[in-house]
XYZ file of C-alpha atoms in Angstrom:
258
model
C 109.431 63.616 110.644
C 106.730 66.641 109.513
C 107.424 64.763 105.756
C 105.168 62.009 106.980
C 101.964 63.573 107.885
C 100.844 63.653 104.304
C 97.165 63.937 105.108
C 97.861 66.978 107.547
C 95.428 69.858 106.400
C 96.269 72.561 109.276
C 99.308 73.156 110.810
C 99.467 75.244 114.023
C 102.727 76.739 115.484
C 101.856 78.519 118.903
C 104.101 80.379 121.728
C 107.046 78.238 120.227
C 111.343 79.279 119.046
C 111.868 78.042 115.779
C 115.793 77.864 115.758
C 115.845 75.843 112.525
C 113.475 74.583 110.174
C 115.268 72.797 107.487
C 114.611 72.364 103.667
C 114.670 68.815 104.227
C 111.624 69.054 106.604
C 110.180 71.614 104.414
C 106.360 72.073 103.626
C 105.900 70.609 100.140
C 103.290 69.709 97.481
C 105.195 65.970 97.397
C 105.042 65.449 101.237
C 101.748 67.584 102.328
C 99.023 67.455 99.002
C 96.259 68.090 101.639
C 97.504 71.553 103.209
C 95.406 74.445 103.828
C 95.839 76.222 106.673
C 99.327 77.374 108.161
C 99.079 79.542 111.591
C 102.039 80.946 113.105
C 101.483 82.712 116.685
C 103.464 84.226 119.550
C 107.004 82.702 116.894
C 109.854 83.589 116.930
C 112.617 82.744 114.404
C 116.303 82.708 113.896
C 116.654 86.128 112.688
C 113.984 87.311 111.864
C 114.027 85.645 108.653
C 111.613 82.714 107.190
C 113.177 79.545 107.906
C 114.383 77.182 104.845
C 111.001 74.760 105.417
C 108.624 77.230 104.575
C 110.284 78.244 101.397
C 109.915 74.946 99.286
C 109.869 75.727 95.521
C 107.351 72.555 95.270
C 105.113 74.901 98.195
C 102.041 73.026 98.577
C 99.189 73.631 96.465
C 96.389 73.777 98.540
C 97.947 76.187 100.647
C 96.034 79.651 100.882
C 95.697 80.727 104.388
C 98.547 81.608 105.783
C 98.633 83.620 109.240
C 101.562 85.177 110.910
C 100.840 86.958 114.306
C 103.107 88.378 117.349
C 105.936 87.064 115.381
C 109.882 88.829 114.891
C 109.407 87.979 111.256
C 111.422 91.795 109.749
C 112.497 90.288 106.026
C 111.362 88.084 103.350
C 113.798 86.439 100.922
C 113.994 88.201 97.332
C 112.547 85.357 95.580
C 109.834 85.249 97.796
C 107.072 86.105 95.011
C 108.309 82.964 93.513
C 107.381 80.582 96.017
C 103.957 81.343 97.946
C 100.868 81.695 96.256
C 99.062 85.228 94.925
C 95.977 83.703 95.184
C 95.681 83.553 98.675
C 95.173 85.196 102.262
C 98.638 86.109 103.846
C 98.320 88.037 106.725
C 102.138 89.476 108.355
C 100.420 90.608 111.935
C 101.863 92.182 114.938
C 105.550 91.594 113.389
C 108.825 93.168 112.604
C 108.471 94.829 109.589
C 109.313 98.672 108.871
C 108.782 98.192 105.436
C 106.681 96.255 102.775
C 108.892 93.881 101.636
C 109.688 94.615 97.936
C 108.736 90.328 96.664
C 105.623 91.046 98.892
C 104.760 93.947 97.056
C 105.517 91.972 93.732
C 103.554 89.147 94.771
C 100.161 91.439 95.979
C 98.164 88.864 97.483
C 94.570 88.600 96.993
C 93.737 89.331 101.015
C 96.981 91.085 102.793
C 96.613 92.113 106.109
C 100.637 94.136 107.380
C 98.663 95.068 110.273
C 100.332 96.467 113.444
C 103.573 96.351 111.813
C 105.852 99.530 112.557
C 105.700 100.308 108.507
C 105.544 104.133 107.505
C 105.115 104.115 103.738
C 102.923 101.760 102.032
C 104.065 101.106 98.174
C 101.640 101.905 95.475
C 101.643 98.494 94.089
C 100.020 96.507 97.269
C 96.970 98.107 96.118
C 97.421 97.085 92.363
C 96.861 93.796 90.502
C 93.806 91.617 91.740
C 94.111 92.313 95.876
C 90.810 92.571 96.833
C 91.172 92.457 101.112
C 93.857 95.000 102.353
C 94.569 95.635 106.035
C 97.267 98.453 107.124
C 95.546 99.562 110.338
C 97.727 99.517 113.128
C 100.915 100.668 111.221
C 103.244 104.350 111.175
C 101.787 105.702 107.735
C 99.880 109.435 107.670
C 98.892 108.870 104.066
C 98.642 106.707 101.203
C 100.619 106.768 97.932
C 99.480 109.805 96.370
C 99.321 107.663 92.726
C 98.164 104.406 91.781
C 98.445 103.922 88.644
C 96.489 100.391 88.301
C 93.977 100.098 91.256
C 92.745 97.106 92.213
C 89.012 97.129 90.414
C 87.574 96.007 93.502
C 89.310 96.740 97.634
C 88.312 96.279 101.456
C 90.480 98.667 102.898
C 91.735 98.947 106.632
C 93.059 101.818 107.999
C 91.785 102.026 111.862
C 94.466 103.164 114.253
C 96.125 104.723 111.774
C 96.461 108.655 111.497
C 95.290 108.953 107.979
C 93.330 112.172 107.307
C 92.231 112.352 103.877
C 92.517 109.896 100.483
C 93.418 110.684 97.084
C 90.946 110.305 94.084
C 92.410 107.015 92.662
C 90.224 105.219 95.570
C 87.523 106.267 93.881
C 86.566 103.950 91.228
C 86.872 101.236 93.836
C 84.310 102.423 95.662
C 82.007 103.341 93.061
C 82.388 99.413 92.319
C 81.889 98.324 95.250
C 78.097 100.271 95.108
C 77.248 97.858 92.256
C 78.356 94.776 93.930
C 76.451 93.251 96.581
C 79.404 92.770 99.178
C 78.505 92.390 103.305
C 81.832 94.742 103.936
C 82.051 98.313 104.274
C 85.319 99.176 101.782
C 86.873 101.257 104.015
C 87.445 100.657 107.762
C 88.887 103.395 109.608
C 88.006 103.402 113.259
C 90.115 105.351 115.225
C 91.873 107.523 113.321
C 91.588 111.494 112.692
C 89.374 110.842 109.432
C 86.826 109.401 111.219
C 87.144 111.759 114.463
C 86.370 114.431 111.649
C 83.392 111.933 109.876
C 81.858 111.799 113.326
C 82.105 115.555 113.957
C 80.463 116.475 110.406
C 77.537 113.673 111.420
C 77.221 115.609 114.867
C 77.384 119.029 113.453
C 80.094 120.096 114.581
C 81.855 120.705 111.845
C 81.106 121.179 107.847
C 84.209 119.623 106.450
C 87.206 117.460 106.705
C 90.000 119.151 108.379
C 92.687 117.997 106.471
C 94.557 120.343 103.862
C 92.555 120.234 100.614
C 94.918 118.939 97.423
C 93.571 118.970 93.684
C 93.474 115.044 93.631
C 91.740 114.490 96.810
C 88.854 111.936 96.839
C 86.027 113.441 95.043
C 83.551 110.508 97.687
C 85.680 110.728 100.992
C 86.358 113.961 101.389
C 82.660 115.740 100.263
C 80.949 116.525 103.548
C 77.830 117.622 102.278
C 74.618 116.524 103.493
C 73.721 114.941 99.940
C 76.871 113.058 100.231
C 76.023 111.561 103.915
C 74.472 108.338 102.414
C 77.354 107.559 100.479
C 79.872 108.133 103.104
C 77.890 106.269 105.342
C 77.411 103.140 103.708
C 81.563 103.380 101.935
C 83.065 104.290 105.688
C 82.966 102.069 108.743
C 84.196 103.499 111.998
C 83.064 101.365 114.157
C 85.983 99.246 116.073
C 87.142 96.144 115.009
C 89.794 93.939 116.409
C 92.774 94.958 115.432
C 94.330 91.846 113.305
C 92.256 89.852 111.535
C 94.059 86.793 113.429
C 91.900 85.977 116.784
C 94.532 86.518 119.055
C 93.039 87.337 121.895
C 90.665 83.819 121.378
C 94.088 82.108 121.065
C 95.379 83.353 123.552
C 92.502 82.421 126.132
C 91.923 79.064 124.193
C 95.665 77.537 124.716
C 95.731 79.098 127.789
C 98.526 81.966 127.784
């Protein structure tokens, strides 16, 4: 039956069980040309796992906007990568995961958002490639990779309700980027978390410098509490609050009447 809505350009799934979704039925390029927005909300699914009609190897083209919130989505399938588009915004929210999923990592979408997943190490290579929109806030990690060896040229990072204290020196040619671009986005967002408890202090006075343990590749930009350096921190570091997935969930919610 979903093979005959050719024309259909959003598809919303919303406080549903998906027991089985069949490759027959699957989303495809042939059957759904006009595709761009897939929502998944309050879903469950057999197992955790993506069901066969969301894993078309004819995935439709149009396709980039893809959300997944409140879901028990824990696993993606190895060819994964394969399938769904890089260029696109793929956002995992509020799910199952304890780990970035190795074809995830592979595939390093252009705006990821892993957010309030249980995950305690993020890979080096989500932040490598061409992603440009990265949102981790809400998981288990205390710190990032301490190497990355090909940054993204250009990142919005999340971080808020995490407990990161400190950032290693690869960040910085990102954010000395992002000072030459003219971007409405603060590249970091870290709201709630001991960073910014210690940003906030060091703006108040009431302390000179980051508490975290000092390492020889610390960031030479986030972790320089002098007053020269206040302009820079202040327009690279947001810690103002934010929702905390990028999905509206809360509108939903109150909108379909949950």
């Amino acid at each position: 039956m979903l093979t005959k809505f050719s024309r259909v350009k959003v598809l919303k799934i919303y406080n549903s069980t998906v027991m089985h979704w069949s490759e027959s039925a699957a989303l495809s390029q042939k059957h759904h040309p006009n595709l761009m927005m897939l929502y998944l909300v309050r879903v469950n699914m057999t197992n955790g796992e993506l069901p066969a009609g969301l894993l078309s190897d004819d995935f439709p083209q149009k396709l980039l906007d893809i959300e997944f919130c409140s879901t028990n989505l824990c696993t993606l399938p190895d060819d994964f990568d394969l399938k769904w588009p890089q260029v696109a915004s793929i956002y995992f929210e509020a799910s199952d995961f304890t780990e970035v999923p190795a074809p995830l990592a592979r595939l390093a979408p252009f705006d990821l958002s892993l957010a309030m997943n249980p995950i305690s190490i993020i890979p080096a290579s989500v932040f490598e490639g061409q992603v440009g929109f990265l949102h981790i806030g809400g998981t288990l990690f205390t710190e990032l990779p301490e190497s990355v060896p090909e940054m993204s040229p250009s990142l919005v990072l999340r971080v808020d309700n995490t407990n990161i204290t400190f950032f290693w020196d690869w960040i910085d040619p990102s954010l000395e980027n992002a000072r030459t671009l003219v971007i409405d986005a603060y590249p970091i967002l870290a709201a709630n978390s001991p960073y910014c408890t210690d940003l906030e202090r060091i703006y108040d006075g009431q302390q000179t410098s980051f508490s975290a343990s000092r390492h020889k590749t610390d960031s030479v930009i986030l972790l320089n509490a002098s007053l020269e350096n206040w302009p820079v921190l202040k327009a690279t570091v947001s810690c103002e609050p934010w929702p905390s997935t990028w999905y509206p969930i809360e509108f939903e919610d109150a909108y379909s009447g949950l």
